[in-house]
Short mmCIF file of C-alpha atoms and ligand atoms in Angstrom, two decimals:
data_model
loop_
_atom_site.label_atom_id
_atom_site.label_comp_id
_atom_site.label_asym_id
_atom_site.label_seq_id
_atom_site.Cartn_x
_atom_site.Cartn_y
_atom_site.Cartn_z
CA UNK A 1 0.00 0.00 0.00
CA UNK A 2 1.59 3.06 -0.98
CA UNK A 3 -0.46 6.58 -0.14
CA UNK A 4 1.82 9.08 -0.60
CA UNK A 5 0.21 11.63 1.24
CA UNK A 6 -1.53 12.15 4.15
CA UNK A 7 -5.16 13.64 4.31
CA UNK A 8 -4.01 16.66 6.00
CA UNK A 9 -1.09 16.85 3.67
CA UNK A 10 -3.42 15.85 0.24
CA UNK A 11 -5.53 18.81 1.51
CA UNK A 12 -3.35 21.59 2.26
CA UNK A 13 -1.46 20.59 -0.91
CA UNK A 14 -4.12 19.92 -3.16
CA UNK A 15 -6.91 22.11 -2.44
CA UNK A 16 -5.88 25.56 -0.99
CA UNK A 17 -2.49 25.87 -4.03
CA UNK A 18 -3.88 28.61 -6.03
CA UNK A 19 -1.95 27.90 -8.79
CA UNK A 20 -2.26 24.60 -11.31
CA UNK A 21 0.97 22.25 -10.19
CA UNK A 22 1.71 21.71 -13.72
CA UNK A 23 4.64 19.32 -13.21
CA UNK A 24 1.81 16.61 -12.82
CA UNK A 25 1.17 16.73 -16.37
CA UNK A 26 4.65 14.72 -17.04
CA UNK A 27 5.15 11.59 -17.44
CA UNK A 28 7.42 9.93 -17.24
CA UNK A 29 8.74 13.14 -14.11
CA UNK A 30 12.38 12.08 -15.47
CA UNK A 31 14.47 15.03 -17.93
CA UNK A 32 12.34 17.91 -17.26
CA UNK A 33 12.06 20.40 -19.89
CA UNK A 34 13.01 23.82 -19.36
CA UNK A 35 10.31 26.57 -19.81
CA UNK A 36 9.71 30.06 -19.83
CA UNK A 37 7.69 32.01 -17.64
CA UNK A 38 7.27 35.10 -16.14
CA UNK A 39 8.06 36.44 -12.88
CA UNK A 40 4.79 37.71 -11.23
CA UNK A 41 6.10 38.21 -7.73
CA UNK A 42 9.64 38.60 -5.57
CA UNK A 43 8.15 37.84 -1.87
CA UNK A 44 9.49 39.44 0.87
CA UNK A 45 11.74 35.97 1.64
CA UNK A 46 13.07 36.03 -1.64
CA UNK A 47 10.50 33.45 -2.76
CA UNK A 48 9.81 33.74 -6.32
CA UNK A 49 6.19 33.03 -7.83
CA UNK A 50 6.33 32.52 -11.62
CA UNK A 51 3.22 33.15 -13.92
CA UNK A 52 3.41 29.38 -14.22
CA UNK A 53 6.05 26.19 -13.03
CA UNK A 54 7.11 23.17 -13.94
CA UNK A 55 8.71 22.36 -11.13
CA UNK A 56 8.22 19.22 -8.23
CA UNK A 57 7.32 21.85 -5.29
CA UNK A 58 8.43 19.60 -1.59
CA UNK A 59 5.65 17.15 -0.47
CA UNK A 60 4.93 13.57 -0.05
CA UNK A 61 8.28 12.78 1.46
CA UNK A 62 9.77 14.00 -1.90
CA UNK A 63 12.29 17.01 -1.78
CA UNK A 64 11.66 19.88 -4.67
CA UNK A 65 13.21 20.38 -7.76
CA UNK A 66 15.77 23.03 -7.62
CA UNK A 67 17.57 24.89 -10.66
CA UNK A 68 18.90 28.24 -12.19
CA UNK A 69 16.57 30.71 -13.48
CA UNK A 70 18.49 32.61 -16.92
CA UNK A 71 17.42 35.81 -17.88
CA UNK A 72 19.66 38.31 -20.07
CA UNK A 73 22.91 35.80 -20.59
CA UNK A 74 22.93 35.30 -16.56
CA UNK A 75 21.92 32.86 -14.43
CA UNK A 76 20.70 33.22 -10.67
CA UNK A 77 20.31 29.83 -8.85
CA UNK A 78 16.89 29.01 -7.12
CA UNK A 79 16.90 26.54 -3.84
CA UNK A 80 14.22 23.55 -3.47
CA UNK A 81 10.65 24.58 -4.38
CA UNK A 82 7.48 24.27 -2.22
CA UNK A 83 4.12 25.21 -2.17
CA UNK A 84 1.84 27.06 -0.01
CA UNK A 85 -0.92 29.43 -1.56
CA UNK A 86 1.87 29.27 -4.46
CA UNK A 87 4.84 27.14 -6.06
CA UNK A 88 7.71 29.46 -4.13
CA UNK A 89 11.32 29.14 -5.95
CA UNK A 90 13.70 30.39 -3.26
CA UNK A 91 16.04 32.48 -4.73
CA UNK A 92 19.65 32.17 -4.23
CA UNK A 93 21.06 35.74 -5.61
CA UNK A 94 19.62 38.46 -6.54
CA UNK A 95 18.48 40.39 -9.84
CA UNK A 96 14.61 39.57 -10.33
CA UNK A 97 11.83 41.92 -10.70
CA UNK A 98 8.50 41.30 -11.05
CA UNK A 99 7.58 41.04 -15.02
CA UNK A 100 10.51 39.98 -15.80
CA UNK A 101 10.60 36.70 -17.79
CA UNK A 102 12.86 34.06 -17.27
CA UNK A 103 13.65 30.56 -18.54
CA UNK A 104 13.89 28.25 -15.83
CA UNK A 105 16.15 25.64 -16.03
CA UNK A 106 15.38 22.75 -13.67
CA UNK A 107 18.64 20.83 -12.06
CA UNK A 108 17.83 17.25 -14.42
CA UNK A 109 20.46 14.62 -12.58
CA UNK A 110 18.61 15.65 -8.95
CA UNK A 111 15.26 15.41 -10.16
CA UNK A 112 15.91 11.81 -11.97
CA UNK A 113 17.50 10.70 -9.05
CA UNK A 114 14.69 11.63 -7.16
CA UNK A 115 12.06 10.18 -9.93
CA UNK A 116 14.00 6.88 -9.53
CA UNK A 117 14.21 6.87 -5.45
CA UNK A 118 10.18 7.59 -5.44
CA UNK A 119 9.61 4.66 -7.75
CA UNK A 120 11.50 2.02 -5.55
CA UNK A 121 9.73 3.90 -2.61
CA UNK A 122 6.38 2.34 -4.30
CA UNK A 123 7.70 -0.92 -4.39
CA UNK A 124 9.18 -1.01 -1.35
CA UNK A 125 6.10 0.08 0.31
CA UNK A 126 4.05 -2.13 -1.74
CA UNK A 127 6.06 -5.10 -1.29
CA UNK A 128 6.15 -4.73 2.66
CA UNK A 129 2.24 -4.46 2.38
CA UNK A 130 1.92 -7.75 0.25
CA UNK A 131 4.40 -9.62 2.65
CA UNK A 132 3.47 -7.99 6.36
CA UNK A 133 0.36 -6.55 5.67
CA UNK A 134 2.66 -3.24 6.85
CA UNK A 135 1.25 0.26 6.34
CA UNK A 136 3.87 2.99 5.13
CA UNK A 137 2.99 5.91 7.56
CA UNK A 138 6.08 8.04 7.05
CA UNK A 139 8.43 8.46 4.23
CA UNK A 140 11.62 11.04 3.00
CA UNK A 141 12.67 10.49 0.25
CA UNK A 142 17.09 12.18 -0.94
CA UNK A 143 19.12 11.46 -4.01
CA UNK A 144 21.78 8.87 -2.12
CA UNK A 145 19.34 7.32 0.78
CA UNK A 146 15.94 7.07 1.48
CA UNK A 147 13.51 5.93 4.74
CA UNK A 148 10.69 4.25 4.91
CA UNK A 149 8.62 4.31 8.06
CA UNK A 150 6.76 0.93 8.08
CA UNK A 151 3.86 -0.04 10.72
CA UNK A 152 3.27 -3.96 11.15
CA UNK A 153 0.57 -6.13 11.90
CA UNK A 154 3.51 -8.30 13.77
CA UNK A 155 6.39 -6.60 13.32
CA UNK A 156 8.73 -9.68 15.20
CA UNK A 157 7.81 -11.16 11.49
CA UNK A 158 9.51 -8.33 9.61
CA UNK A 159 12.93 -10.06 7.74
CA UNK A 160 14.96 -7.12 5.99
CA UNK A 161 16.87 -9.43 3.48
CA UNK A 162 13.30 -10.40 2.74
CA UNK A 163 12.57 -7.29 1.59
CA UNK A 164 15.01 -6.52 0.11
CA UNK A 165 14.34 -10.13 -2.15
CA UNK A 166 10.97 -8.63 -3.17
CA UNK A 167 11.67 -5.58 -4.11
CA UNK A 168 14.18 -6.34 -6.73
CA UNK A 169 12.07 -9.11 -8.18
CA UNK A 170 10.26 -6.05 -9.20
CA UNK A 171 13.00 -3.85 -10.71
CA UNK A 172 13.77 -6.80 -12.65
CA UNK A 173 10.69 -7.60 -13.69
CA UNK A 174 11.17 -3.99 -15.58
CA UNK A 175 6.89 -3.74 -15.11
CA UNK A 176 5.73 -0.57 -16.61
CA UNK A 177 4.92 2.43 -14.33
CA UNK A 178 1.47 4.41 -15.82
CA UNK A 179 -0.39 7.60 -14.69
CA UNK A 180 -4.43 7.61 -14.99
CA UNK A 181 -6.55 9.90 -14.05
CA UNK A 182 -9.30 8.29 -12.63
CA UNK A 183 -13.00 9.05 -11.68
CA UNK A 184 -14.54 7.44 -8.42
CA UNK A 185 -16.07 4.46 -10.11
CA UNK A 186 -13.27 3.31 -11.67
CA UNK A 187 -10.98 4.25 -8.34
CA UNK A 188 -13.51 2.45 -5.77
CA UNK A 189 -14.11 -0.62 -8.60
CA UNK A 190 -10.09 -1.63 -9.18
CA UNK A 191 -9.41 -4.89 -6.80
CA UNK A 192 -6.04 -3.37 -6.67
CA UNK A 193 -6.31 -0.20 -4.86
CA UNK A 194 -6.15 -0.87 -1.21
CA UNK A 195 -7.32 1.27 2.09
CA UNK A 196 -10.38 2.10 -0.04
CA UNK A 197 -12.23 3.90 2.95
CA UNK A 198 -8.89 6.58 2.56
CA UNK A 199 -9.11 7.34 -1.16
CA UNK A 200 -12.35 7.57 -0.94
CA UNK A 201 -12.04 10.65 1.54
CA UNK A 202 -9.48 11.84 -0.67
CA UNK A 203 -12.15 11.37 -3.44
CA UNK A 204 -14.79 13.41 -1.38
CA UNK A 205 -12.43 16.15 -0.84
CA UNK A 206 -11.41 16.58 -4.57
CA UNK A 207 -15.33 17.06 -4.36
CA UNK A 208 -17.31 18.50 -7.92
CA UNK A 209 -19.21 16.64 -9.96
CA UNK A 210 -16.60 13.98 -11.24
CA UNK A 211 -13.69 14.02 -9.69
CA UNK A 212 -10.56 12.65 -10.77
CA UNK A 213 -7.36 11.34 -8.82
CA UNK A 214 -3.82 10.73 -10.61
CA UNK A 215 -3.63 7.26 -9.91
CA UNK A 216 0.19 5.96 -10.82
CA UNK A 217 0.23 2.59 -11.43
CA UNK A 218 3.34 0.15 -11.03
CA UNK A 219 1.98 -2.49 -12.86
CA UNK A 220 1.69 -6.16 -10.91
CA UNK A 221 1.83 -4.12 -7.55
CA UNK A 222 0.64 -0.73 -6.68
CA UNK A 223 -1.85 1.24 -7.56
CA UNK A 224 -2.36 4.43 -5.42
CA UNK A 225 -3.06 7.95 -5.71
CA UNK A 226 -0.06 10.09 -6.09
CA UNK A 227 1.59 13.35 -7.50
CA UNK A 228 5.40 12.76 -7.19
CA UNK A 229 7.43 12.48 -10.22
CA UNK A 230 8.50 8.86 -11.97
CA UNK A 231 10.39 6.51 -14.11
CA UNK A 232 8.52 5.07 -17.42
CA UNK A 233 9.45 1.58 -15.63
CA UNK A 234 11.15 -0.15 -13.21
CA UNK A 235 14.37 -1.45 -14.47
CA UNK A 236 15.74 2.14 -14.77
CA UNK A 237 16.42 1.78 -10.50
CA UNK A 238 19.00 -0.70 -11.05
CA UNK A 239 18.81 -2.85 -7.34
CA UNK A 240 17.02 -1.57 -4.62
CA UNK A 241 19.45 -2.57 -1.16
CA UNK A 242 17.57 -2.44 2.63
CA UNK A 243 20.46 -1.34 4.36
CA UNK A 244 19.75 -0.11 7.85
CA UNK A 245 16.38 -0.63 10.30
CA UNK A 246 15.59 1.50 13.48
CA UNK A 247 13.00 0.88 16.11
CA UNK A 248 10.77 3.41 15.85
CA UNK A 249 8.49 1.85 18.21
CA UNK A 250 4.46 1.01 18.88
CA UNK A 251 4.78 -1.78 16.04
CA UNK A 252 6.96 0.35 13.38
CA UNK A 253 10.33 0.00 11.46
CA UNK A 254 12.74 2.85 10.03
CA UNK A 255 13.55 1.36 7.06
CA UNK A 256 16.05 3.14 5.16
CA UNK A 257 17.17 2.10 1.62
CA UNK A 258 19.46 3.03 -0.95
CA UNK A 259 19.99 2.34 -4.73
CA UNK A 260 22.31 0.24 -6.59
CA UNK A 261 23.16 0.86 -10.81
ZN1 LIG B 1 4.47 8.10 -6.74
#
């Protein structure tokens, strides 16, 4: 079971962002494109708003995209992106004005790395689920490591190298990883989506007359709403390794992971 963000989370993220979180529109999240946009607002913590982004904005255990922003031959680094009423792009130097358009240029190698750590994220989650019936309540995701905060039915059952063994079978599977966007009938009728009574929440809060959740798909083994950034499959992670596990206590596991090419 992989739910990649809480309700509170799915609600301050999804439903009070006034602008459209366009990065959701690609798939697979890997190479972003640059694009060109203009600056509508330099807030007072150097936070820049752009007329529209691209970008991963921090959420869901996944850090934001960072990058440069070029405008007039120069370039003027931005730090990692989040969202509150807007996508904010911290700004690293100085030289922006409102109206001003730029061509931002998002850092490529961090984001794929990231793409890549969130897809073995869904298998690893998924594959603790199948196994342990375990319930990912926590994750953070970074380019070299990742953690995984795992809640067990019996947690004396939990067997790391175990883990491990199931998650590569899917990387080398190489299954396909798909985005849908997905009404509530087609959500709520799918055997494979699990913790039905919490999408369906998610559903109700989405709210309108036919709402739709971006369902990503790793095909054989999750299916779960979510609106972090992907591979096109599996194989691209190379070998996922479960390398360290920390009592976290009342029946969970810190399970931190890295990635081998
Ligand atoms: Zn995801």
């Amino acid at each position: 079971m992989t739910l990649w963000l809480s309700q509170r989370e799915f609600s301050k993220r999804a439903f009070k962002l006034s602008q459209t979180r366009r990065h959701l529109e690609h798939h697979p999240g890997t190479n972003p494109p640059s694009f060109t946009a203009v600056v509508e607002e330099v807030t007072e913590e150097g936070g820049v708003i752009l007329s529209e982004s691209w970008c991963y904005p921090r959420g869901g255990g996944q850090p934001g995209d960072t990058g440069i922003f070029m405008i007039d031959g120069k370039s003027i680094a931005f730090g990692e992106v989040t969202a509150a009423q807007s996508i904010l792009h911290p700004l690293l130097g100085s030289g922006l004005a409102n109206g001003d358009e730029v061509t931002c240029v998002i850092d490529r190698d961090r984001r794929d790395s990231l793409a890549k750590m969130h897809s073995a994220a869904h298998i690893v989650s998924a594959v603790a689920n199948e196994r342990w019936g375990a319930i990912t309540v926590g994750n953070q995701l970074n380019t070299e490591s990742s953690r995984m905060d795992l809640k067990f039915e019996d947690r004396e059952l939990f067997d790391k190298d175990q883990l491990t063994e199931d998650a590569n079978y899917w990387v080398h599977e190489d299954v396909g990883i798909n985005v849908h966007q997905w009404g509530r009938d087609q959500i709520m009728t799918d055997d494979r989506v699990r913790n039905k009574r919490f999408v369906e929440r998610i559903i109700d809060r989405v709210g309108g007359d036919d709402p739709q959740l971006r369902m990503v798909e790793v095909e054989g083994i999750d299916l779960c709403p979510c609106a972090g950034t992907h591979l096109p499959s599996t194989g691209p992670i190379g070998g996922i390794v479960v390398d360290k596990v920390q009592n976290k206590g009342k029946g969970t596991f810190r399970v931190n992971f890295s990635l081998i090419d």
